[in-house]
PDB file of C-alpha atoms in Angstrom:
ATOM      1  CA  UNK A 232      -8.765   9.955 -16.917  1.00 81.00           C
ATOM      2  CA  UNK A 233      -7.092   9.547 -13.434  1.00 89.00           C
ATOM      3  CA  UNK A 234      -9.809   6.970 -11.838  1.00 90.00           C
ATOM      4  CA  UNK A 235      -8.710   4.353 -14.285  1.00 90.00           C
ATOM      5  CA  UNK A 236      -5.183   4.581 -13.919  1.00 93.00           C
ATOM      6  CA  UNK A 237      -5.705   4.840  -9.200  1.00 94.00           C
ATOM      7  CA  UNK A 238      -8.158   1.990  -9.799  1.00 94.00           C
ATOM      8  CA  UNK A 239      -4.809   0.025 -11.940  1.00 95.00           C
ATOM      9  CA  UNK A 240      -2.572   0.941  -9.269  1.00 96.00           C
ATOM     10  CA  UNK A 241      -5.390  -0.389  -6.801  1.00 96.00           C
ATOM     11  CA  UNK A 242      -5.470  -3.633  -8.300  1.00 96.00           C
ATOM     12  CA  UNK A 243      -1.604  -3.908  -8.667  1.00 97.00           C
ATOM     13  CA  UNK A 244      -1.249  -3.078  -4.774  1.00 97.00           C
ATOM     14  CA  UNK A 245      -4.395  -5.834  -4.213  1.00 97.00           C
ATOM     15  CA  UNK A 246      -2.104  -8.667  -5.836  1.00 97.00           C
ATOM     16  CA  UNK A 247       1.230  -7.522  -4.180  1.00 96.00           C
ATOM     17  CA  UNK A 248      -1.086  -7.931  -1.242  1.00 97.00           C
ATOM     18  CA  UNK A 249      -2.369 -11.370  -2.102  1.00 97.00           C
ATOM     19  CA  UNK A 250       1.041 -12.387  -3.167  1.00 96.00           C
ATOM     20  CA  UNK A 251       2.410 -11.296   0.146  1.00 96.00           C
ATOM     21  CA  UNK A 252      -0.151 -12.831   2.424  1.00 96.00           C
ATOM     22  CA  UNK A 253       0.397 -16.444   0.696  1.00 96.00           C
ATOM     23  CA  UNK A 254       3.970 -16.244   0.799  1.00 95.00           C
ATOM     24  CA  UNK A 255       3.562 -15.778   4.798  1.00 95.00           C
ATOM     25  CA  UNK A 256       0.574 -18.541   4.977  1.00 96.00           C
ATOM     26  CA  UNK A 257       3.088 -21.024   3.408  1.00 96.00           C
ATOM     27  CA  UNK A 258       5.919 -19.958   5.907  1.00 94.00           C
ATOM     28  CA  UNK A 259       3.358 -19.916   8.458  1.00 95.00           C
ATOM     29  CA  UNK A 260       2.224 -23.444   7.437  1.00 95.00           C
ATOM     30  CA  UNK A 261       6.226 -24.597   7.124  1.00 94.00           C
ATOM     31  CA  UNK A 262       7.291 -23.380  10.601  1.00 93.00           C
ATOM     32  CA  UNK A 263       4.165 -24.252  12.253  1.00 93.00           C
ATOM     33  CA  UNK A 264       3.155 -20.895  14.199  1.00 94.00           C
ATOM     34  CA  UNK A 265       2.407 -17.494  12.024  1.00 94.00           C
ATOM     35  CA  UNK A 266       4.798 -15.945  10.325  1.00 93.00           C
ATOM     36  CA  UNK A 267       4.594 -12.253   8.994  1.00 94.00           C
ATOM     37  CA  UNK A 268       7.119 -10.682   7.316  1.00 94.00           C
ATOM     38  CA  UNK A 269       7.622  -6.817   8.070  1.00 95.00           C
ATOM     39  CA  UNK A 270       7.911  -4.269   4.696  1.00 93.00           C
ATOM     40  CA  UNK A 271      11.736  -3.550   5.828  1.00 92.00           C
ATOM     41  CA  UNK A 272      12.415  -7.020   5.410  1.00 93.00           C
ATOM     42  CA  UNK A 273      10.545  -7.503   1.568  1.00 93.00           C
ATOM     43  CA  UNK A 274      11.890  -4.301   0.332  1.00 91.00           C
ATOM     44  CA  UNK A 275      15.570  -5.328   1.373  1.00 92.00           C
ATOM     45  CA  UNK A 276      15.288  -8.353  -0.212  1.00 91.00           C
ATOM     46  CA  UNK A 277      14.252  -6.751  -3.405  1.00 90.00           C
ATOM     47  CA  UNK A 278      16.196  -3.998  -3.168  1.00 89.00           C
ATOM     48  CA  UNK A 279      18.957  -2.856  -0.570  1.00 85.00           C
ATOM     49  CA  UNK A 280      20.136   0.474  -2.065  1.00 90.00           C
ATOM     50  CA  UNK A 281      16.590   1.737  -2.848  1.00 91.00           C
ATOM     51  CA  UNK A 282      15.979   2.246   0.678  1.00 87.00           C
ATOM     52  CA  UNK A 283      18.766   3.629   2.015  1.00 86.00           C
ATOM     53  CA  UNK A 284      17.772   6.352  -0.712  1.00 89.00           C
ATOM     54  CA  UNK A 285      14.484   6.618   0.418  1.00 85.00           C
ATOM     55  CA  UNK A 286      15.461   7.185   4.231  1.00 84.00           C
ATOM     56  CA  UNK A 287      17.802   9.979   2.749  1.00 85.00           C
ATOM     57  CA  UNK A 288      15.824  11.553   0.904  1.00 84.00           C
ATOM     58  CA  UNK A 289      12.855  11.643   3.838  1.00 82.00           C
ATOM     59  CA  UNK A 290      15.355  12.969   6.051  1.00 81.00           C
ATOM     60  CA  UNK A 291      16.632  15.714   3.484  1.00 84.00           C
ATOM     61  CA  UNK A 292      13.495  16.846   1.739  1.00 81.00           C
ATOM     62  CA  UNK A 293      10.775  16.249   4.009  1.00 76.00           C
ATOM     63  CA  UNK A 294      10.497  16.581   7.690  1.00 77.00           C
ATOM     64  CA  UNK A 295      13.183  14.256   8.686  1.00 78.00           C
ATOM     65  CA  UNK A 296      11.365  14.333  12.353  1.00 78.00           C
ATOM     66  CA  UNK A 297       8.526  12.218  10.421  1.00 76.00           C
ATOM     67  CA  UNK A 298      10.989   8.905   9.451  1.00 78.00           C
ATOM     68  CA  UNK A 299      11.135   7.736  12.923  1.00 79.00           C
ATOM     69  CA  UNK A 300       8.100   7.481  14.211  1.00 82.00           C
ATOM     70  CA  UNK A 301       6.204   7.450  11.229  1.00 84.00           C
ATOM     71  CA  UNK A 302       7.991   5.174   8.203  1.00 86.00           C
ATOM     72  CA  UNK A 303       9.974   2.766  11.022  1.00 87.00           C
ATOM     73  CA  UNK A 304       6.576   1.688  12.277  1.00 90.00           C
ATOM     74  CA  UNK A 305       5.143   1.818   8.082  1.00 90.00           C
ATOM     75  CA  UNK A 306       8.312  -0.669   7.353  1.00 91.00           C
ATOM     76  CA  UNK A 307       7.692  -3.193  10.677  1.00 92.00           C
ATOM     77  CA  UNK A 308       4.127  -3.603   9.458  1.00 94.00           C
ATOM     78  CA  UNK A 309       3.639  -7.013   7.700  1.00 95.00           C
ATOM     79  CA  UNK A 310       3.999  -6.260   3.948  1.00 95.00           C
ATOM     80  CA  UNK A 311       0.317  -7.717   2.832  1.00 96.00           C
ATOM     81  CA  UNK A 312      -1.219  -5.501   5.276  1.00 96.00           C
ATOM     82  CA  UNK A 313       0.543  -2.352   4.144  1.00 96.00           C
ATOM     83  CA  UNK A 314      -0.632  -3.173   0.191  1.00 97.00           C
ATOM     84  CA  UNK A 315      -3.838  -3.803   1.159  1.00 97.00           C
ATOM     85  CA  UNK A 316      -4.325  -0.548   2.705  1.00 97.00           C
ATOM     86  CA  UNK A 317      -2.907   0.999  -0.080  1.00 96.00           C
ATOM     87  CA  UNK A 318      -5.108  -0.632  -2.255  1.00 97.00           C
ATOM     88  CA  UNK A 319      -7.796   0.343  -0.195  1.00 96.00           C
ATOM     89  CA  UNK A 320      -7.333   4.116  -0.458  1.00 96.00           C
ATOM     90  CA  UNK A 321      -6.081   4.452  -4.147  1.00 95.00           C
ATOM     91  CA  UNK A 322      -9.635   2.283  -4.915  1.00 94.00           C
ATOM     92  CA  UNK A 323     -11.593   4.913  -3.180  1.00 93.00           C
ATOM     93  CA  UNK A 324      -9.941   7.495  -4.971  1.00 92.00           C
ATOM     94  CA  UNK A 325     -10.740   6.137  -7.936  1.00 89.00           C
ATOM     95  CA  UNK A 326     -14.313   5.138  -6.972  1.00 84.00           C
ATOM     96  CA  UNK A 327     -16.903   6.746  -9.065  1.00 79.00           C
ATOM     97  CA  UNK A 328     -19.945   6.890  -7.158  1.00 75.00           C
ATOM     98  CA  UNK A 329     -23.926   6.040  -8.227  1.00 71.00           C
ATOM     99  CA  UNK A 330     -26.095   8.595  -9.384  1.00 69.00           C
ATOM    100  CA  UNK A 331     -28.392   8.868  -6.166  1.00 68.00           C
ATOM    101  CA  UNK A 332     -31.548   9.651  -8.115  1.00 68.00           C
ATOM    102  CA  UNK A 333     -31.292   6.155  -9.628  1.00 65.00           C
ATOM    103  CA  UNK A 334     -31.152   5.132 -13.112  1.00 66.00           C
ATOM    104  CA  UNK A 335     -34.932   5.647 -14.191  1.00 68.00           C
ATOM    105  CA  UNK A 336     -35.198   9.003 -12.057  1.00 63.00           C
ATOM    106  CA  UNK A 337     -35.994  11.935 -14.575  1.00 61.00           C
ATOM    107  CA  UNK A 338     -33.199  14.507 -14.923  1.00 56.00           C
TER     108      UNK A 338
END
């Protein structure tokens, strides 16, 4: 019941990757050098407030030691990179592997 549902998420974060990565080829292509924007920046533009909520909550609940060097250098990474990492791991969560005897092996 859960692969399905890691394996959605995996293919949600795959075309917020994709989506990402051409919206910095076509500033890249406009400005004439590359052009990557960070997470901070895409998350501000979508939402300001959300992560201001998310900083205080890190530094609240969790181990606030673990926003600085940890999230700040999450949030400078370009944004395509981050989802397709993310993508990466929830699909191998979600991964169901072969049988290794092979399909005509007996049982």
């Amino acid at each position: 019941m859960i692969r399905p549902v890691l394996r959605l998420f995996a293919y949600i974060a795959l075309a917020m990757a994709i989506i990402a990565a051409v919206l910095d080829a076509a500033r890249s292509v406009g400005a004439s050098h590359l052009v990557t924007t960070p997470l901070q920046e895409s998350w501000q533009s979508l939402s300001v407030s959300s992560l201001g909520v998310v900083e205080a909550y890190f530094k609240a609940r969790l181990y606030p030691v673990l926003w600085d060097p940890l999230m700040l250098w999450i949030l400078a990474t370009p944004t395509f990179v981050v989802f397709a990492i993310l993508a990466l791991l929830l699909y191998s969560l979600g991964y169901r592997r072969e049988n290794r005897a092979g399909r005509f092996a007996a049982r």
